[in-house]
């Protein structure tokens, strides 16, 4: 599968609530393969299916760009089963918002349940950047974007750049 163009802010697919995957079949495997190629090409840390224009509940996280020991994880029909009460502020970007980085507060740790590429359920607990990436990518499946977490002042400051992105998409 070839890499896909990444959907940029302004495309309505990014605001849709993604549909659950009914069966982890070849079409889903092909979708994940496209997403993996797309993420690698973009040197990103995570990618959700809506970002390649497919409104399905699938995302991938690959922290190998910042941690050589990290493995790529595929999350199908994920559920966040627990979030820590303690929160951390970290700078975040999103491949659908090229060039835009914002400090965002999110839970420090998270527990997630999902299906893997074999259709088998698994649970994972994560902290640090892994927790951050999981929460960011999960949001994409709900049509929520990282700019929704910033203050209205920060959003006002970004208004012009967001308008430009949306106009070009
Ligand atoms: Ni994103």
PDB file of C-alpha atoms and ligand atoms in Angstrom:
ATOM      1  CA  UNK A   1       0.000   0.000   0.000  1.00  0.00           C
ATOM      2  CA  UNK A   2       1.206   3.437  -0.830  1.00  0.00           C
ATOM      3  CA  UNK A   3       1.301   6.363   1.529  1.00  0.00           C
ATOM      4  CA  UNK A   4      -1.784   8.546   1.441  1.00  0.00           C
ATOM      5  CA  UNK A   5      -2.047  12.323   1.524  1.00  0.00           C
ATOM      6  CA  UNK A   6      -2.818  13.483   5.038  1.00  0.00           C
ATOM      7  CA  UNK A   7      -6.132  15.251   5.461  1.00  0.00           C
ATOM      8  CA  UNK A   8      -5.553  18.825   6.610  1.00  0.00           C
ATOM      9  CA  UNK A   9      -7.626  20.887   9.043  1.00  0.00           C
ATOM     10  CA  UNK A  10     -10.740  22.223   7.362  1.00  0.00           C
ATOM     11  CA  UNK A  11     -11.764  18.884   5.854  1.00  0.00           C
ATOM     12  CA  UNK A  12     -15.095  17.865   7.462  1.00  0.00           C
ATOM     13  CA  UNK A  13     -13.969  14.221   7.886  1.00  0.00           C
ATOM     14  CA  UNK A  14     -11.803  15.385  10.816  1.00  0.00           C
ATOM     15  CA  UNK A  15     -14.967  16.489  12.664  1.00  0.00           C
ATOM     16  CA  UNK A  16     -16.923  13.266  12.178  1.00  0.00           C
ATOM     17  CA  UNK A  17     -17.383  10.664  14.905  1.00  0.00           C
ATOM     18  CA  UNK A  18     -15.715   7.622  13.327  1.00  0.00           C
ATOM     19  CA  UNK A  19     -17.629   4.365  12.781  1.00  0.00           C
ATOM     20  CA  UNK A  20     -16.650   1.174  14.633  1.00  0.00           C
ATOM     21  CA  UNK A  21     -14.863  -1.535  12.665  1.00  0.00           C
ATOM     22  CA  UNK A  22     -17.230  -4.503  12.254  1.00  0.00           C
ATOM     23  CA  UNK A  23     -14.590  -7.042  11.389  1.00  0.00           C
ATOM     24  CA  UNK A  24     -10.806  -6.913  11.215  1.00  0.00           C
ATOM     25  CA  UNK A  25     -10.732  -8.062   7.607  1.00  0.00           C
ATOM     26  CA  UNK A  26      -8.366  -7.501   4.707  1.00  0.00           C
ATOM     27  CA  UNK A  27      -9.812  -4.027   4.062  1.00  0.00           C
ATOM     28  CA  UNK A  28      -8.885  -2.994   7.617  1.00  0.00           C
ATOM     29  CA  UNK A  29      -5.409  -4.515   7.232  1.00  0.00           C
ATOM     30  CA  UNK A  30      -4.953  -2.579   3.983  1.00  0.00           C
ATOM     31  CA  UNK A  31      -6.115   0.599   5.721  1.00  0.00           C
ATOM     32  CA  UNK A  32      -3.586   0.082   8.533  1.00  0.00           C
ATOM     33  CA  UNK A  33      -0.835  -0.642   6.019  1.00  0.00           C
ATOM     34  CA  UNK A  34      -1.599   2.644   4.242  1.00  0.00           C
ATOM     35  CA  UNK A  35      -1.625   4.461   7.577  1.00  0.00           C
ATOM     36  CA  UNK A  36       1.747   2.968   8.578  1.00  0.00           C
ATOM     37  CA  UNK A  37       3.331   4.069   5.296  1.00  0.00           C
ATOM     38  CA  UNK A  38       1.751   7.507   5.604  1.00  0.00           C
ATOM     39  CA  UNK A  39       2.936   7.962   9.195  1.00  0.00           C
ATOM     40  CA  UNK A  40       6.487   6.864   8.382  1.00  0.00           C
ATOM     41  CA  UNK A  41       6.671   9.189   5.392  1.00  0.00           C
ATOM     42  CA  UNK A  42       5.471  12.088   7.556  1.00  0.00           C
ATOM     43  CA  UNK A  43       7.838  11.161  10.456  1.00  0.00           C
ATOM     44  CA  UNK A  44       4.915  11.461  12.844  1.00  0.00           C
ATOM     45  CA  UNK A  45       4.229   9.728  16.162  1.00  0.00           C
ATOM     46  CA  UNK A  46       0.623   8.768  15.553  1.00  0.00           C
ATOM     47  CA  UNK A  47      -2.101   8.778  12.948  1.00  0.00           C
ATOM     48  CA  UNK A  48      -5.842   8.165  13.019  1.00  0.00           C
ATOM     49  CA  UNK A  49      -7.885   6.766  10.116  1.00  0.00           C
ATOM     50  CA  UNK A  50      -9.860  10.010   9.586  1.00  0.00           C
ATOM     51  CA  UNK A  51      -6.528  11.659   8.779  1.00  0.00           C
ATOM     52  CA  UNK A  52      -6.334   9.519   5.635  1.00  0.00           C
ATOM     53  CA  UNK A  53      -9.993  10.283   4.915  1.00  0.00           C
ATOM     54  CA  UNK A  54     -11.463   7.083   6.392  1.00  0.00           C
ATOM     55  CA  UNK A  55     -13.986   7.608   9.203  1.00  0.00           C
ATOM     56  CA  UNK A  56     -13.282   4.334  11.044  1.00  0.00           C
ATOM     57  CA  UNK A  57     -12.252   3.727  14.636  1.00  0.00           C
ATOM     58  CA  UNK A  58      -8.608   2.868  13.963  1.00  0.00           C
ATOM     59  CA  UNK A  59      -5.392   4.595  14.968  1.00  0.00           C
ATOM     60  CA  UNK A  60      -1.707   3.809  15.166  1.00  0.00           C
ATOM     61  CA  UNK A  61       1.031   5.053  17.474  1.00  0.00           C
ATOM     62  CA  UNK A  62       4.722   4.721  16.682  1.00  0.00           C
ATOM     63  CA  UNK A  63       7.148   6.522  18.962  1.00  0.00           C
ATOM     64  CA  UNK A  64      10.247   5.111  17.260  1.00  0.00           C
ATOM     65  CA  UNK A  65      11.108   8.590  15.943  1.00  0.00           C
ATOM     66  CA  UNK A  66      11.826   9.650  19.559  1.00  0.00           C
ATOM     67  CA  UNK A  67      12.455   6.258  21.211  1.00  0.00           C
ATOM     68  CA  UNK A  68      14.336   3.639  19.224  1.00  0.00           C
ATOM     69  CA  UNK A  69      12.984   0.812  21.393  1.00  0.00           C
ATOM     70  CA  UNK A  70       9.348   1.770  20.776  1.00  0.00           C
ATOM     71  CA  UNK A  71       7.146  -0.502  18.717  1.00  0.00           C
ATOM     72  CA  UNK A  72       4.289   0.403  16.446  1.00  0.00           C
ATOM     73  CA  UNK A  73       0.888  -0.256  17.998  1.00  0.00           C
ATOM     74  CA  UNK A  74      -2.412  -0.620  16.167  1.00  0.00           C
ATOM     75  CA  UNK A  75      -5.629   0.238  18.034  1.00  0.00           C
ATOM     76  CA  UNK A  76      -8.936  -0.890  16.521  1.00  0.00           C
ATOM     77  CA  UNK A  77     -12.265   0.055  18.182  1.00  0.00           C
ATOM     78  CA  UNK A  78     -10.334   1.465  21.165  1.00  0.00           C
ATOM     79  CA  UNK A  79     -11.901   2.381  24.501  1.00  0.00           C
ATOM     80  CA  UNK A  80     -10.207   4.514  27.112  1.00  0.00           C
ATOM     81  CA  UNK A  81     -10.862   2.518  30.289  1.00  0.00           C
ATOM     82  CA  UNK A  82      -9.007   4.768  32.718  1.00  0.00           C
ATOM     83  CA  UNK A  83      -7.315   8.162  32.827  1.00  0.00           C
ATOM     84  CA  UNK A  84      -5.159   9.411  35.692  1.00  0.00           C
ATOM     85  CA  UNK A  85      -6.334  12.401  37.660  1.00  0.00           C
ATOM     86  CA  UNK A  86      -2.876  13.909  37.504  1.00  0.00           C
ATOM     87  CA  UNK A  87      -2.283  15.863  34.347  1.00  0.00           C
ATOM     88  CA  UNK A  88       0.763  17.097  32.474  1.00  0.00           C
ATOM     89  CA  UNK A  89       1.356  19.922  30.039  1.00  0.00           C
ATOM     90  CA  UNK A  90       3.258  18.942  26.899  1.00  0.00           C
ATOM     91  CA  UNK A  91       3.789  20.537  23.525  1.00  0.00           C
ATOM     92  CA  UNK A  92       1.733  18.781  20.874  1.00  0.00           C
ATOM     93  CA  UNK A  93       1.478  18.883  17.142  1.00  0.00           C
ATOM     94  CA  UNK A  94      -0.774  17.118  14.673  1.00  0.00           C
ATOM     95  CA  UNK A  95      -0.038  16.021  11.114  1.00  0.00           C
ATOM     96  CA  UNK A  96      -3.349  17.622  10.089  1.00  0.00           C
ATOM     97  CA  UNK A  97      -2.040  20.996  11.365  1.00  0.00           C
ATOM     98  CA  UNK A  98       1.385  21.359   9.727  1.00  0.00           C
ATOM     99  CA  UNK A  99       3.641  23.788  11.549  1.00  0.00           C
ATOM    100  CA  UNK A 100       1.322  24.350  14.518  1.00  0.00           C
ATOM    101  CA  UNK A 101       2.444  23.298  18.009  1.00  0.00           C
ATOM    102  CA  UNK A 102       0.622  24.058  21.243  1.00  0.00           C
ATOM    103  CA  UNK A 103       1.111  23.282  24.917  1.00  0.00           C
ATOM    104  CA  UNK A 104      -1.772  21.088  25.996  1.00  0.00           C
ATOM    105  CA  UNK A 105      -2.791  19.682  29.360  1.00  0.00           C
ATOM    106  CA  UNK A 106      -3.935  16.051  29.398  1.00  0.00           C
ATOM    107  CA  UNK A 107      -3.980  13.133  31.844  1.00  0.00           C
ATOM    108  CA  UNK A 108      -0.467  11.842  32.575  1.00  0.00           C
ATOM    109  CA  UNK A 109      -1.409   8.158  32.310  1.00  0.00           C
ATOM    110  CA  UNK A 110      -4.039   6.186  30.508  1.00  0.00           C
ATOM    111  CA  UNK A 111      -5.324   2.645  30.176  1.00  0.00           C
ATOM    112  CA  UNK A 112      -6.760   1.624  26.832  1.00  0.00           C
ATOM    113  CA  UNK A 113      -8.504  -1.476  25.503  1.00  0.00           C
ATOM    114  CA  UNK A 114      -8.630  -2.238  21.783  1.00  0.00           C
ATOM    115  CA  UNK A 115      -8.378  -4.927  19.143  1.00  0.00           C
ATOM    116  CA  UNK A 116      -5.058  -5.582  17.470  1.00  0.00           C
ATOM    117  CA  UNK A 117      -4.498  -6.351  13.789  1.00  0.00           C
ATOM    118  CA  UNK A 118      -5.364 -10.018  14.449  1.00  0.00           C
ATOM    119  CA  UNK A 119      -8.740  -8.939  15.828  1.00  0.00           C
ATOM    120  CA  UNK A 120      -7.652  -9.928  19.362  1.00  0.00           C
ATOM    121  CA  UNK A 121      -8.494  -7.720  22.351  1.00  0.00           C
ATOM    122  CA  UNK A 122      -5.641  -6.292  24.400  1.00  0.00           C
ATOM    123  CA  UNK A 123      -5.156  -3.726  27.152  1.00  0.00           C
ATOM    124  CA  UNK A 124      -2.304  -1.309  27.518  1.00  0.00           C
ATOM    125  CA  UNK A 125      -1.267   1.155  30.181  1.00  0.00           C
ATOM    126  CA  UNK A 126       0.817   4.081  29.055  1.00  0.00           C
ATOM    127  CA  UNK A 127       2.470   7.201  30.411  1.00  0.00           C
ATOM    128  CA  UNK A 128       4.707   9.921  28.998  1.00  0.00           C
ATOM    129  CA  UNK A 129       4.563  10.481  25.251  1.00  0.00           C
ATOM    130  CA  UNK A 130       2.769   7.164  24.678  1.00  0.00           C
ATOM    131  CA  UNK A 131      -0.149   8.283  26.869  1.00  0.00           C
ATOM    132  CA  UNK A 132      -0.102  11.634  25.134  1.00  0.00           C
ATOM    133  CA  UNK A 133      -0.183  10.083  21.665  1.00  0.00           C
ATOM    134  CA  UNK A 134      -2.962   7.624  22.599  1.00  0.00           C
ATOM    135  CA  UNK A 135      -5.175  10.414  23.992  1.00  0.00           C
ATOM    136  CA  UNK A 136      -4.510  12.653  20.983  1.00  0.00           C
ATOM    137  CA  UNK A 137      -5.261   9.912  18.440  1.00  0.00           C
ATOM    138  CA  UNK A 138      -8.325   8.696  20.349  1.00  0.00           C
ATOM    139  CA  UNK A 139      -9.709  12.234  20.174  1.00  0.00           C
ATOM    140  CA  UNK A 140      -9.520  12.078  16.369  1.00  0.00           C
ATOM    141  CA  UNK A 141     -12.046   9.193  16.411  1.00  0.00           C
ATOM    142  CA  UNK A 142     -14.472  11.457  18.285  1.00  0.00           C
ATOM    143  CA  UNK A 143     -13.980  14.350  15.872  1.00  0.00           C
ATOM    144  CA  UNK A 144     -12.051  16.229  18.535  1.00  0.00           C
ATOM    145  CA  UNK A 145      -8.884  18.078  17.537  1.00  0.00           C
ATOM    146  CA  UNK A 146      -5.969  19.241  19.670  1.00  0.00           C
ATOM    147  CA  UNK A 147      -6.898  22.891  19.186  1.00  0.00           C
ATOM    148  CA  UNK A 148     -10.134  22.134  21.062  1.00  0.00           C
ATOM    149  CA  UNK A 149      -8.012  21.760  24.224  1.00  0.00           C
ATOM    150  CA  UNK A 150      -6.313  25.160  24.091  1.00  0.00           C
ATOM    151  CA  UNK A 151      -7.537  28.339  25.727  1.00  0.00           C
ATOM    152  CA  UNK A 152      -9.754  30.724  23.824  1.00  0.00           C
ATOM    153  CA  UNK A 153      -6.917  33.268  23.953  1.00  0.00           C
ATOM    154  CA  UNK A 154      -4.511  30.806  22.332  1.00  0.00           C
ATOM    155  CA  UNK A 155      -7.141  29.959  19.722  1.00  0.00           C
ATOM    156  CA  UNK A 156      -7.679  33.629  18.933  1.00  0.00           C
ATOM    157  CA  UNK A 157      -3.936  33.974  18.395  1.00  0.00           C
ATOM    158  CA  UNK A 158      -4.026  31.011  15.984  1.00  0.00           C
ATOM    159  CA  UNK A 159      -7.108  32.161  14.098  1.00  0.00           C
ATOM    160  CA  UNK A 160      -5.297  33.500  11.056  1.00  0.00           C
ATOM    161  CA  UNK A 161      -3.101  30.427  10.641  1.00  0.00           C
ATOM    162  CA  UNK A 162      -6.064  28.064  11.047  1.00  0.00           C
ATOM    163  CA  UNK A 163      -8.034  30.017   8.454  1.00  0.00           C
ATOM    164  CA  UNK A 164      -5.131  29.700   6.039  1.00  0.00           C
ATOM    165  CA  UNK A 165      -4.870  25.930   6.605  1.00  0.00           C
ATOM    166  CA  UNK A 166      -8.618  25.468   6.118  1.00  0.00           C
ATOM    167  CA  UNK A 167      -8.589  27.567   2.958  1.00  0.00           C
ATOM    168  CA  UNK A 168      -5.784  25.478   1.440  1.00  0.00           C
ATOM    169  CA  UNK A 169      -7.292  22.099   2.349  1.00  0.00           C
TER     170      UNK A 169
HETATM  171 NI1  LIG B   1      -3.550  14.590  15.223  1.00  0.00          NI
END
